[in-house]
Amino acid sequence: MKKYSRETSVGIFVLIGLLCVGYLTIKLGRMELLSDKGYTVHARFTSITGLRVGAEVEIAGVPVGRVAGITLAPDKPVAMVSLRMQEGVHLTDDVIASVKTSGLIGDKYIKLSPGGSPDQLGEGDEITETESAIDIESLISKYVFGGV
Amino acid sequence: MSTGPGILAPVTALGAATLRLLGEMGAMFLFLADGLRLIFASPKQIPKILNQVFVIGSKSLFVILLIGVFTGMVLGLQGYYTLVKFGSEGLLGAAVALSLIRELGPVLTAIMVTGRAGSSMAAEIGVMRITDQIDALDVMDINPMAYLVAPRIAASLISFPLLTAVFDVVGILGGYVTGVTLLGINEGVYFYRIQSSVEMADITGGFMKSLLFAVIVATVSCYQGYFTHMRRDGVGPEGVSNSTTSAVVLSCVFVLVADYALTSFLL
Amino acid sequence: MRANSGWDIRLDGLAVGYGDHVVLRDVNALLPAGEISMIIGGSGCGKSTLLRHVLGLQRPMAGTLSVGGRDLFALAGRDFRKVRRRMGVLFQDGALLGSLTLGDNVALPLREHTGLPKATVRQIVLHKLALVGLADYADYYPNQLSGGMRKRAGLARAIVMDPPILLCDEPTSGLDPVNAARMDQLLLDMRANFPGMTIVVVSHDLRSLDAIANYVLMLHDGTAAFAGPVDALRASDDPYVRSFLDRRADEDQRTGVSLAPEVQQALDAWLER
């Protein structure tokens, strides 16, 4: 195959390789190349079993952000979740954040139910109304062994 | 060396083999350290490295595309029939992408490149050894390690991650072909599941694996070729043929062992 | 005596070998500058091993090896390499790099060690290839050439840096008489073109001995059987020297070699069946 010179074929190879690396890291790995526009709010939950960093944040089923970090709150043994919201999504200060499951055994995500307050949340604010994860296993065992 | 009487003989043989293997691995490690150091010995290394990227990378691209498509396609098939039992065939994208990115991409790429380029590294350097070419470089005051080994290690470090990325992407497309086109999974669900399940940690983990495999394959293959003349199981052309065989076998074994070690470390 | 460049090679009580196995011991010789010295001896007498030591590829087990008045193995890294860069070597089959053309092979030392512009390198390379009669073959790969051409190309590469010392391992082995004579003539040309060059040829070729050698180091039985000018060699009455020069087999090698009677009987019985 003498169609391309050695340099050209190395160039083609590196180009294809870098395109694939780019697709993997930026599109799938969600690497933020430029500082993404948006803001972060926090929410406290008594339990977030199954929620992972990177999980989606939805309003009415529309993705509006991602879970950016999960830590233990410094003052109390509750989960502190950072939500990175897209720019242009406005949250009121009485929004309710709940940990939901897609389907019976699917991934956990955060559902936001907007309220009607006129005050908006900004960078670093905290969502006060939260609903923790429903533990399906304990639900089922309650149902099976009675107690519901 | 005194050998144990009768019943101890196999134990002694095991001990001798262990010591030999440990010595060999130590020698390979020093070989690698020397090779890595010499990558930066002079700017004259750059054209040699590019030349090796051509041999290791460009020439392996086609076979990686081919193997990648078929691996993805078979993962799509197998994954579909397993997941459909639980009614979760929507997770096919995640299953295909995660197995490719975390495991199959780096490992199969390393093994394919071992077969294509690792064997030819061992054979080429081995032939150079038995035809005095390495001694000729030495007496021309051209460090054979810098001339032969360092560019191959550098080129492997460049080529392996790129080939792995190509393998991953092409494999995901292969899974798309079987899952979406043939078995009728919703197209949006396939890609949505991939995007929602793949984490940056999976991708960096896959690249770390491919870098480690690059080092292993290049070092083992060059080492086997470079020390062809020290082999006890054959001299001349027979030695080269044995070197090539051990380069491929040892590279694959080390890759799989290192894969297990690194995976348990990463998880 | 031709011009003396000072790059002579002196072996003092040299012992060489592999591992615990001594191949040669107590070798004393002075290979003078400006002359063609031949290291001769039967197959397996240690000629090539000795050459590997002169090249600095292996360390001697005892004794000293001085190149240009300096003990080669007492020199540290940089100085050692400086001396070795002054040696040009023709290996047995040329040892050209198979992945490069003849031109690139010959240019290799220039490209690695000098910053000369491409055009200059090309001119030097073509000149050296012309010296060995291969000017038209610069773009051929070594495996496209005959053995004799590969050896001549190896010679061109050996002299590309104008070294004061030229070492050749079996330059005429495997060549037909015409090509062998041509190689001998090339070595004579080298002596004429590069006055003061120390040329050392390892060989077992008697015709080359007659044609080119000024000085001889003959190896036999693990040591130097003779070291001196070629005329003294011819006058020598040492039995091994005589048998070598007269191409006679060693008498003692053939006596007492017979099969044990019972083995012979068994063989005969089997053959008669």
XYZ file of C-alpha atoms in Angstrom:
688
model
C 0.000 0.000 0.000
C 1.995 2.966 -1.255
C -0.987 5.300 -1.371
C 0.023 7.486 1.548
C 3.419 8.494 2.795
C 4.522 7.271 6.203
C 3.966 10.708 7.752
C 0.464 10.958 6.333
C -0.598 7.594 7.669
C 0.828 8.416 11.097
C -1.137 11.670 10.900
C -4.344 9.867 9.966
C -3.843 7.353 12.762
C -3.178 9.997 15.405
C -6.139 12.067 14.185
C -8.572 9.136 14.335
C -7.186 8.124 17.723
C -7.514 11.618 19.167
C -11.068 11.949 17.824
C -11.995 8.754 19.627
C -10.230 9.889 22.817
C -12.113 13.167 22.548
C -15.448 11.424 22.062
C -14.840 9.189 25.073
C -13.616 11.848 27.472
C -15.795 14.797 26.492
C -19.018 13.181 25.383
C -19.101 10.080 27.586
C -16.832 11.113 30.439
C -18.442 14.548 30.544
C -15.114 16.254 30.968
C -15.752 19.956 31.294
C -13.304 21.476 28.849
C -14.329 25.063 29.384
C -15.625 26.169 32.734
C -19.269 25.293 32.239
C -21.837 27.940 32.887
C -24.235 27.273 35.678
C -24.444 27.318 39.429
C -24.278 24.907 42.337
C -26.866 24.417 45.044
C -26.739 22.037 47.976
C -29.315 19.736 49.491
C -29.350 17.590 52.630
C -30.856 14.110 52.665
C -31.157 11.621 55.511
C -30.416 8.827 53.021
C -29.314 8.789 49.415
C -28.649 5.038 49.091
C -27.693 4.244 45.496
C -27.165 7.823 44.281
C -23.863 8.374 42.441
C -21.886 11.408 41.399
C -22.915 12.262 37.833
C -26.529 11.211 38.297
C -29.082 13.397 36.583
C -31.155 16.156 38.066
C -34.580 16.473 36.440
C -37.507 18.827 36.533
C -40.655 17.288 35.073
C -38.504 14.627 33.416
C -36.232 17.154 31.706
C -32.520 16.925 32.630
C -31.448 20.265 34.090
C -28.208 19.374 35.878
C -26.019 16.732 37.473
C -24.969 15.572 40.896
C -21.532 17.137 41.289
C -20.541 15.846 44.712
C -21.687 13.756 47.645
C -20.257 14.257 51.122
C -21.283 13.828 54.704
C -22.532 17.104 56.185
C -19.977 18.564 58.602
C -22.397 19.135 61.467
C -24.820 16.200 61.297
C -24.622 12.604 59.984
C -26.714 13.374 56.919
C -25.763 13.354 53.234
C -24.806 16.660 51.641
C -25.353 16.576 47.868
C -24.052 19.279 45.506
C -26.213 19.816 42.417
C -24.663 21.514 39.413
C -27.502 23.286 37.624
C -27.444 24.470 34.034
C -27.581 28.176 33.391
C -31.050 29.476 32.742
C -32.762 27.006 35.051
C -34.337 28.964 37.856
C -35.093 27.317 41.180
C -37.282 28.841 43.823
C -36.321 28.553 47.472
C -39.246 26.238 48.228
C -38.292 23.650 45.587
C -38.504 20.045 46.774
C -35.588 17.701 45.916
C -36.280 13.979 46.044
C -34.149 10.942 45.310
C -36.015 8.768 42.793
C -35.389 5.529 41.002
C -35.953 5.097 37.303
C -37.944 1.896 37.073
C -37.869 -0.794 39.699
C -34.133 -1.496 39.732
C -32.839 1.389 37.632
C -30.419 4.189 38.478
C -31.103 6.767 41.146
C -31.637 10.389 40.127
C -32.736 13.630 41.726
C -36.179 14.963 40.942
C -36.902 18.628 41.623
C -40.496 19.733 42.130
C -40.750 23.523 41.738
C -42.682 25.537 44.282
C -44.322 28.953 43.971
C -42.108 31.211 46.024
C -40.885 34.424 44.401
C -37.349 34.064 45.851
C -34.799 32.356 43.639
C -31.860 30.193 44.682
C -28.354 31.316 43.692
C -24.815 29.929 43.792
C -24.110 28.020 47.011
C -27.674 28.218 48.383
C -29.301 25.244 50.041
C -32.520 23.436 49.218
C -34.381 22.977 52.455
C -37.171 20.622 51.384
C -35.879 17.135 50.565
C -37.237 13.603 50.281
C -34.790 10.794 50.841
C -34.368 7.621 48.828
C -37.059 5.020 49.174
C -35.436 1.795 50.249
C -37.226 -0.701 48.056
C -35.768 -3.680 49.896
C -37.166 -2.589 53.254
C -40.471 -1.717 51.585
C -40.710 -5.168 50.110
C -39.737 -6.867 53.343
C -42.313 -4.822 55.235
C -44.904 -5.913 52.706
C -43.858 -9.541 52.836
C -43.504 -9.839 56.602
C -46.364 -7.543 57.397
C -46.194 -4.174 59.015
C -47.499 -1.904 56.268
C 24.657 -26.070 43.495
C 23.512 -29.002 45.568
C 20.247 -30.579 44.560
C 17.993 -32.195 47.099
C 17.847 -35.980 47.059
C 14.880 -37.675 45.381
C 11.742 -36.165 46.800
C 13.205 -32.665 47.089
C 14.237 -32.490 43.445
C 10.938 -31.001 42.143
C 10.950 -28.469 44.981
C 14.503 -27.493 44.113
C 13.546 -27.174 40.466
C 10.611 -24.943 41.439
C 12.914 -22.809 43.542
C 15.425 -22.490 40.720
C 12.664 -21.520 38.274
C 11.308 -18.921 40.716
C 14.732 -17.389 41.208
C 15.290 -17.314 37.456
C 11.922 -15.631 36.869
C 12.572 -13.058 39.588
C 16.021 -12.316 38.180
C 14.554 -11.992 34.708
C 11.842 -9.614 35.901
C 14.387 -7.498 37.730
C 16.501 -7.340 34.579
C 13.442 -6.356 32.526
C 12.642 -3.597 34.992
C 16.160 -2.139 34.693
C 15.869 -2.528 30.903
C 12.632 -0.527 30.991
C 14.129 2.167 33.220
C 17.054 2.563 30.828
C 14.705 2.672 27.832
C 12.444 5.318 29.405
C 15.417 7.478 30.319
C 16.806 7.321 26.777
C 13.520 8.489 25.195
C 14.595 11.985 26.163
C 18.267 11.496 25.297
C 18.270 13.700 22.207
C 15.927 15.475 19.787
C 17.083 12.963 17.164
C 14.752 10.467 18.856
C 11.628 12.184 17.504
C 11.769 10.885 13.900
C 12.546 7.394 15.202
C 9.570 7.537 17.547
C 7.300 8.694 14.700
C 8.567 5.855 12.567
C 7.678 3.393 15.304
C 4.241 5.003 15.771
C 3.751 4.140 12.114
C 4.789 0.522 12.676
C 2.959 -0.016 15.974
C 0.009 2.342 15.560
C -0.894 3.029 11.941
C -0.259 -0.508 10.786
C -2.389 -1.924 13.617
C -5.283 0.471 13.007
C -7.091 -1.706 10.491
C -6.980 -4.873 12.551
C -8.103 -2.942 15.630
C -11.074 -1.533 13.678
C -12.000 -5.020 12.556
C -11.663 -6.683 15.955
C -13.388 -3.729 17.638
C -16.488 -3.927 15.424
C -16.887 -7.647 15.902
C -16.265 -7.511 19.647
C -18.916 -4.807 19.989
C -21.328 -6.752 17.797
C -20.956 -9.958 19.775
C -21.269 -8.038 23.052
C -24.491 -6.563 21.672
C -25.861 -10.012 20.875
C -24.804 -11.688 24.116
C -25.815 -8.734 26.241
C -29.217 -8.501 24.570
C -30.139 -12.125 25.178
C -28.976 -11.930 28.799
C -30.688 -8.618 29.563
C -33.924 -9.456 27.776
C -34.529 -12.173 30.383
C -34.827 -9.450 33.004
C -36.722 -7.109 30.738
C -33.803 -4.681 30.942
C -32.645 -4.733 27.308
C -32.636 -0.934 27.513
C -29.428 -1.264 29.537
C -27.609 -2.840 26.575
C -25.750 0.382 25.742
C -24.398 0.613 29.265
C -23.397 -3.041 29.305
C -21.551 -2.821 25.978
C -19.840 0.495 26.706
C -18.735 -0.363 30.223
C -17.315 -3.776 29.305
C -15.463 -2.220 26.375
C -14.107 0.851 28.128
C -13.156 -0.816 31.388
C -11.933 -4.173 30.244
C -12.110 -5.449 26.692
C -10.801 -2.344 24.924
C -7.448 -2.114 26.701
C -6.917 -5.884 27.003
C -7.881 -6.950 23.477
C -5.969 -4.017 21.981
C -2.873 -5.005 23.937
C -3.168 -8.626 22.863
C -3.773 -7.760 19.203
C -0.846 -5.334 19.146
C 1.318 -7.954 20.848
C 0.527 -10.313 17.998
C 1.072 -7.713 15.302
C 3.844 -5.463 16.598
C 5.264 -7.145 19.702
C 6.235 -10.251 17.789
C 7.871 -8.206 15.041
C 9.769 -6.108 17.615
C 11.205 -9.269 19.159
C 12.002 -10.827 15.793
C 13.532 -7.678 14.287
C 15.733 -6.902 17.282
C 16.603 -10.596 17.615
C 17.769 -10.779 13.997
C 19.783 -7.605 14.535
C 21.410 -9.252 17.526
C 22.434 -12.452 15.777
C 23.704 -10.629 12.665
C 25.997 -8.350 14.726
C 23.903 -5.271 13.903
C 23.546 -4.374 17.583
C 27.307 -4.757 18.104
C 27.819 -2.612 15.007
C 25.665 0.145 16.536
C 27.615 -0.176 19.753
C 31.021 0.222 18.104
C 29.704 3.180 16.070
C 29.045 4.680 19.509
C 25.303 4.670 18.866
C 23.632 3.382 22.016
C 21.522 0.430 20.800
C 19.102 0.934 23.694
C 18.523 4.523 22.606
C 18.383 3.622 18.923
C 16.190 0.526 19.102
C 14.386 0.198 22.411
C 13.565 3.730 23.595
C 11.646 4.738 20.413
C 9.603 1.548 20.585
C 8.625 2.135 24.210
C 7.736 5.767 23.469
C 5.749 4.839 20.372
C 3.870 2.157 22.313
C 2.974 4.696 24.993
C 1.551 6.933 22.251
C -0.136 4.232 20.180
C -1.770 1.999 22.796
C -4.157 4.603 24.282
C -5.098 5.849 20.809
C -5.752 2.334 19.526
C -7.713 1.546 22.689
C -9.875 4.637 22.172
C -10.523 3.600 18.570
C -11.382 0.080 19.728
C -13.838 1.412 22.346
C -15.646 3.753 19.966
C -15.819 1.236 17.135
C -16.992 -1.435 19.586
C -19.795 0.821 20.822
C -20.828 1.304 17.197
C -20.674 -2.486 16.707
C -23.008 -2.935 19.679
C -25.262 -0.339 18.078
C -25.377 -2.371 14.867
C -26.621 -5.535 16.589
C -28.613 -3.919 19.396
C -30.388 -1.174 17.498
C -30.305 -2.166 13.844
C -30.802 -5.915 14.177
C -32.578 -6.424 17.513
C -34.606 -3.249 17.538
C -33.618 -1.488 20.733
C -34.515 2.189 20.710
C -31.613 4.203 19.353
C -31.972 7.044 21.841
C -32.114 4.643 24.778
C -28.914 2.915 23.632
C -26.846 6.108 23.620
C -28.644 7.615 26.588
C -27.755 4.578 28.673
C -24.136 4.801 27.600
C -23.894 8.452 28.532
C -25.642 8.069 31.846
C -23.654 5.058 32.998
C -20.091 5.794 31.836
C -18.093 7.798 34.341
C -14.888 9.719 33.785
C -13.257 7.272 36.218
C -14.081 4.387 33.847
C -12.406 6.173 30.961
C -9.281 7.240 32.847
C -9.086 3.718 34.291
C -9.179 2.266 30.769
C -6.426 4.608 29.618
C -4.290 3.814 32.648
C -4.596 0.157 31.750
C -3.597 0.753 28.156
C -0.539 2.776 29.221
C 0.525 0.003 31.578
C 0.007 -2.601 28.839
C 2.047 -0.469 26.414
C 4.971 -0.535 28.822
C 4.614 -4.273 29.402
C 4.333 -5.278 25.732
C 7.151 -3.011 24.510
C 9.510 -3.951 27.335
C 8.922 -7.699 27.180
C 9.124 -7.833 23.370
C 12.250 -5.685 23.077
C 13.902 -7.496 25.980
C 13.316 -10.908 24.454
C 14.751 -9.769 21.124
C 17.640 -7.830 22.629
C 18.899 -10.780 24.657
C 18.308 -13.448 22.009
C 22.008 -14.388 22.193
C 21.752 -15.143 25.930
C 19.024 -17.768 25.472
C 19.801 -21.277 26.551
C 17.129 -22.925 24.407
C 18.547 -22.105 20.998
C 21.114 -20.067 19.103
C 20.922 -18.208 15.805
C 17.619 -18.390 13.921
C 16.221 -20.878 16.420
C 16.943 -18.401 19.209
C 15.103 -15.657 17.319
C 12.108 -17.902 16.817
C 12.065 -18.827 20.517
C 12.465 -15.166 21.498
C 9.475 -14.228 19.367
C 7.377 -16.970 20.916
C 8.280 -16.007 24.471
C 7.734 -12.327 23.679
C 4.139 -13.029 22.648
C 3.383 -15.543 25.407
C 5.008 -13.537 28.215
C 3.429 -10.268 27.034
C -0.053 -11.793 27.040
C 0.422 -13.437 30.427
C 1.825 -10.273 31.990
C -0.948 -8.171 30.432
C -3.673 -10.374 31.888
C -2.031 -10.613 35.307
C -1.453 -6.851 35.403
C -5.048 -6.345 34.258
C -6.349 -8.262 37.238
C -4.024 -6.442 39.617
C -4.879 -3.002 38.266
C -8.616 -3.707 38.120
C -8.713 -4.778 41.755
C -6.712 -1.655 42.566
C -8.974 0.674 40.571
C -12.296 -0.687 41.826
C 57.847 2.260 7.430
C 54.775 4.300 6.541
C 53.583 7.359 8.408
C 52.943 6.539 12.051
C 49.725 8.040 13.397
C 50.359 6.658 16.871
C 47.153 4.589 16.789
C 48.829 1.222 17.274
C 47.219 -1.610 19.239
C 49.213 -3.408 21.903
C 48.175 -6.607 23.656
C 50.028 -7.376 26.892
C 49.519 -10.752 28.542
C 45.898 -10.684 27.369
C 43.589 -13.515 28.451
C 40.113 -13.683 26.962
C 37.131 -16.013 27.231
C 33.468 -16.425 28.092
C 32.386 -16.933 31.687
C 34.832 -19.380 33.254
C 35.998 -20.675 29.903
C 39.384 -19.291 28.842
C 39.739 -19.145 25.069
C 43.115 -17.420 24.786
C 45.756 -16.689 27.396
C 48.970 -14.721 27.548
C 48.696 -13.086 24.130
C 51.407 -10.490 23.492
C 51.509 -8.518 20.275
C 51.915 -5.056 18.832
C 49.727 -4.322 15.825
C 51.550 -1.333 14.308
C 49.994 1.794 12.886
C 50.083 2.315 9.131
C 50.266 -1.413 8.416
C 47.878 -4.214 7.652
C 48.010 -6.731 10.485
C 46.361 -10.082 10.094
C 45.084 -12.188 12.950
C 45.026 -15.736 11.579
C 44.356 -19.190 12.913
C 42.073 -22.160 12.460
C 38.328 -22.087 13.044
C 37.396 -21.717 16.703
C 40.867 -20.577 17.775
C 39.452 -17.403 19.313
C 40.085 -14.898 16.498
C 36.633 -13.376 16.656
C 36.632 -13.377 20.461
C 39.918 -11.487 20.423
C 38.443 -8.977 17.972
C 35.421 -8.412 20.224
C 37.860 -7.439 22.971
C 39.762 -5.036 20.744
C 36.386 -3.447 19.965
C 35.665 -3.073 23.658
C 32.551 -5.254 23.452
C 33.958 -7.625 26.065
C 36.358 -7.107 28.958
C 39.505 -9.242 29.075
C 40.023 -11.725 31.913
C 43.608 -10.595 32.453
C 46.260 -8.404 30.854
C 45.941 -5.037 29.162
C 44.873 -3.846 25.743
C 46.264 -0.457 24.747
C 44.928 1.520 21.824
C 47.003 4.496 20.777
C 49.056 4.151 23.953
C 46.032 4.212 26.294
C 44.747 1.224 28.255
C 41.275 0.800 26.710
C 39.639 -0.865 29.700
C 41.047 1.593 32.230
C 39.207 4.440 30.496
C 35.905 5.645 31.948
C 32.665 6.172 29.997
C 33.349 9.269 27.945
C 37.028 8.657 27.227
C 36.321 5.028 26.401
C 33.705 6.067 23.862
C 36.018 8.730 22.470
C 38.648 6.102 21.697
C 36.105 3.702 20.306
C 34.675 6.314 17.974
C 38.092 6.264 16.322
C 37.607 2.653 15.252
C 35.846 1.640 12.077
C 34.590 -1.924 12.010
C 33.603 -4.242 9.190
C 31.621 -7.122 10.652
C 31.521 -10.556 9.089
C 28.387 -10.114 6.972
C 28.623 -6.338 6.951
C 26.084 -6.026 9.805
C 24.230 -3.330 7.867
C 20.925 -2.324 9.414
C 18.290 -4.173 7.408
C 15.724 -1.406 7.782
C 17.892 1.264 6.129
C 19.181 1.726 2.581
C 22.916 1.505 1.918
C 23.111 5.294 1.813
C 21.329 5.658 5.151
C 23.495 2.921 6.651
C 26.682 4.700 5.657
C 25.236 8.047 6.739
C 24.201 6.738 10.147
C 27.335 7.627 12.147
C 27.435 11.075 10.503
C 23.769 11.725 11.295
C 24.087 10.541 14.891
C 27.342 12.233 15.783
C 27.590 15.348 13.618
C 25.299 18.199 12.789
C 26.351 18.340 9.142
C 23.750 19.545 6.638
C 21.917 16.905 4.626
C 23.598 17.756 1.314
C 27.075 17.445 2.839
C 26.233 14.113 4.419
C 24.927 12.883 1.079
C 28.164 13.896 -0.669
C 30.365 12.221 1.913
C 28.240 9.064 1.701
C 28.403 8.935 -2.097
C 32.158 9.476 -1.958
C 32.671 6.587 0.469
C 30.360 4.347 -1.531
C 32.326 5.260 -4.677
C 35.541 4.223 -2.914
C 34.156 0.698 -2.573
C 32.524 0.730 -6.027
C 28.898 1.002 -4.874
C 28.060 4.595 -5.817
C 25.027 3.466 -7.828
C 23.548 1.404 -5.000
C 22.882 4.085 -2.366
C 19.126 3.539 -2.492
C 19.185 -0.257 -2.343
C 18.387 -2.208 0.827
C 21.016 -4.639 2.147
C 18.909 -7.725 1.389
C 18.776 -6.724 -2.290
C 22.554 -7.105 -2.594
C 25.020 -9.968 -2.812
C 27.193 -10.956 0.133
C 30.254 -9.324 -1.401
C 28.413 -6.035 -1.959
C 27.156 -6.071 1.621
C 30.703 -6.520 2.871
C 31.929 -3.644 0.704
C 29.071 -1.445 1.932
C 30.047 -2.393 5.485
C 33.561 -1.235 4.666
C 32.207 2.082 3.389
C 30.315 2.541 6.648
C 33.412 1.608 8.662
C 35.480 4.370 7.065
C 32.805 7.067 6.882
C 34.151 8.893 9.940
C 37.756 8.611 8.623
C 38.869 6.463 11.559
C 42.585 5.919 12.220
C 41.863 2.271 13.045
C 40.030 -0.144 10.733
C 39.095 -3.598 11.998
C 37.734 -6.256 9.645
C 36.221 -9.582 10.677
C 36.666 -12.217 7.936
C 36.380 -9.784 5.010
C 36.822 -12.499 2.390
C 34.924 -15.404 3.934
C 32.088 -16.705 1.785
C 33.268 -14.813 -1.293
C 34.273 -16.268 -4.638
C 37.961 -15.808 -5.575
C 37.258 -12.780 -7.805
C 35.301 -10.929 -5.130
C 37.774 -11.984 -2.451
C 40.617 -10.521 -4.510
C 38.571 -7.361 -4.970
C 38.105 -7.062 -1.200
C 41.858 -7.547 -0.666
C 42.537 -4.841 -3.216
C 40.125 -2.499 -1.398
C 42.036 -3.027 1.845
C 45.295 -2.219 0.050
C 43.586 0.915 -1.306
C 42.625 1.869 2.237
C 46.242 1.602 3.308
C 47.274 3.778 0.358
C 44.441 6.330 0.706
C 44.608 6.729 4.459
C 48.280 6.848 5.445
C 48.843 5.929 9.061
C 45.635 3.914 9.316
C 45.992 0.841 11.524
C 44.273 -1.963 9.647
C 43.578 -5.214 11.470
C 42.121 -8.101 9.494
C 40.850 -11.268 11.133
C 40.944 -14.086 8.602
C 41.919 -17.646 7.849
C 42.378 -16.925 4.149
C 45.941 -17.767 3.067
C 45.601 -15.901 -0.225
C 44.775 -12.711 1.684
C 47.794 -13.344 3.878
C 49.989 -13.398 0.776
C 48.223 -10.463 -0.835
C 47.894 -7.852 1.898
C 49.473 -8.660 5.259
C 52.521 -6.806 6.598
C 52.241 -8.160 10.069
C 50.826 -11.390 11.487
C 49.414 -12.584 14.781
C 48.836 -16.327 14.552
C 46.643 -17.954 17.180
C 46.865 -21.637 18.003
C 46.090 -23.825 20.975
C 44.824 -21.067 23.221
C 47.653 -18.618 22.768
C 49.709 -16.680 20.220
C 51.749 -19.115 18.169
C 53.483 -16.338 16.297
C 53.528 -12.540 16.290
C 55.739 -10.566 13.959
C 56.283 -9.325 10.414
C 55.022 -11.549 7.602
C 58.565 -12.277 6.340
C 59.540 -13.698 9.707
C 56.441 -15.885 9.576
C 57.548 -17.439 6.288
C 61.009 -18.097 7.713
C 59.597 -19.683 10.873
C 60.136 -23.388 11.432
C 57.439 -23.724 14.117
C 55.574 -26.951 13.190
C 52.094 -25.412 13.451
C 53.092 -22.374 11.372
C 54.546 -24.675 8.736
C 51.485 -26.923 8.641
C 49.206 -23.887 8.388
C 51.201 -22.267 5.601
C 51.572 -25.552 3.708
C 47.870 -26.313 4.221
C 48.639 -29.646 5.862
C 46.349 -31.247 8.405
C 47.721 -31.621 11.907
C 49.019 -35.195 12.103
C 48.159 -35.657 15.762
C 44.524 -34.748 15.082
C 43.929 -37.886 13.068
C 45.705 -40.609 15.045
C 43.932 -42.757 17.556
C 40.479 -41.952 16.218
C 38.611 -45.215 15.787
C 35.379 -46.712 17.021
C 35.432 -49.007 20.016
C 35.448 -52.635 18.727
C 32.081 -53.590 20.264
C 30.404 -50.532 18.729
C 31.935 -51.358 15.342
C 30.682 -54.940 15.642
C 27.183 -53.836 16.518
C 27.154 -51.468 13.554
C 28.426 -54.150 11.174
C 25.855 -56.640 12.423
C 23.060 -54.149 11.845
C 24.306 -53.240 8.370
C 24.449 -56.913 7.337
C 20.827 -57.567 8.152
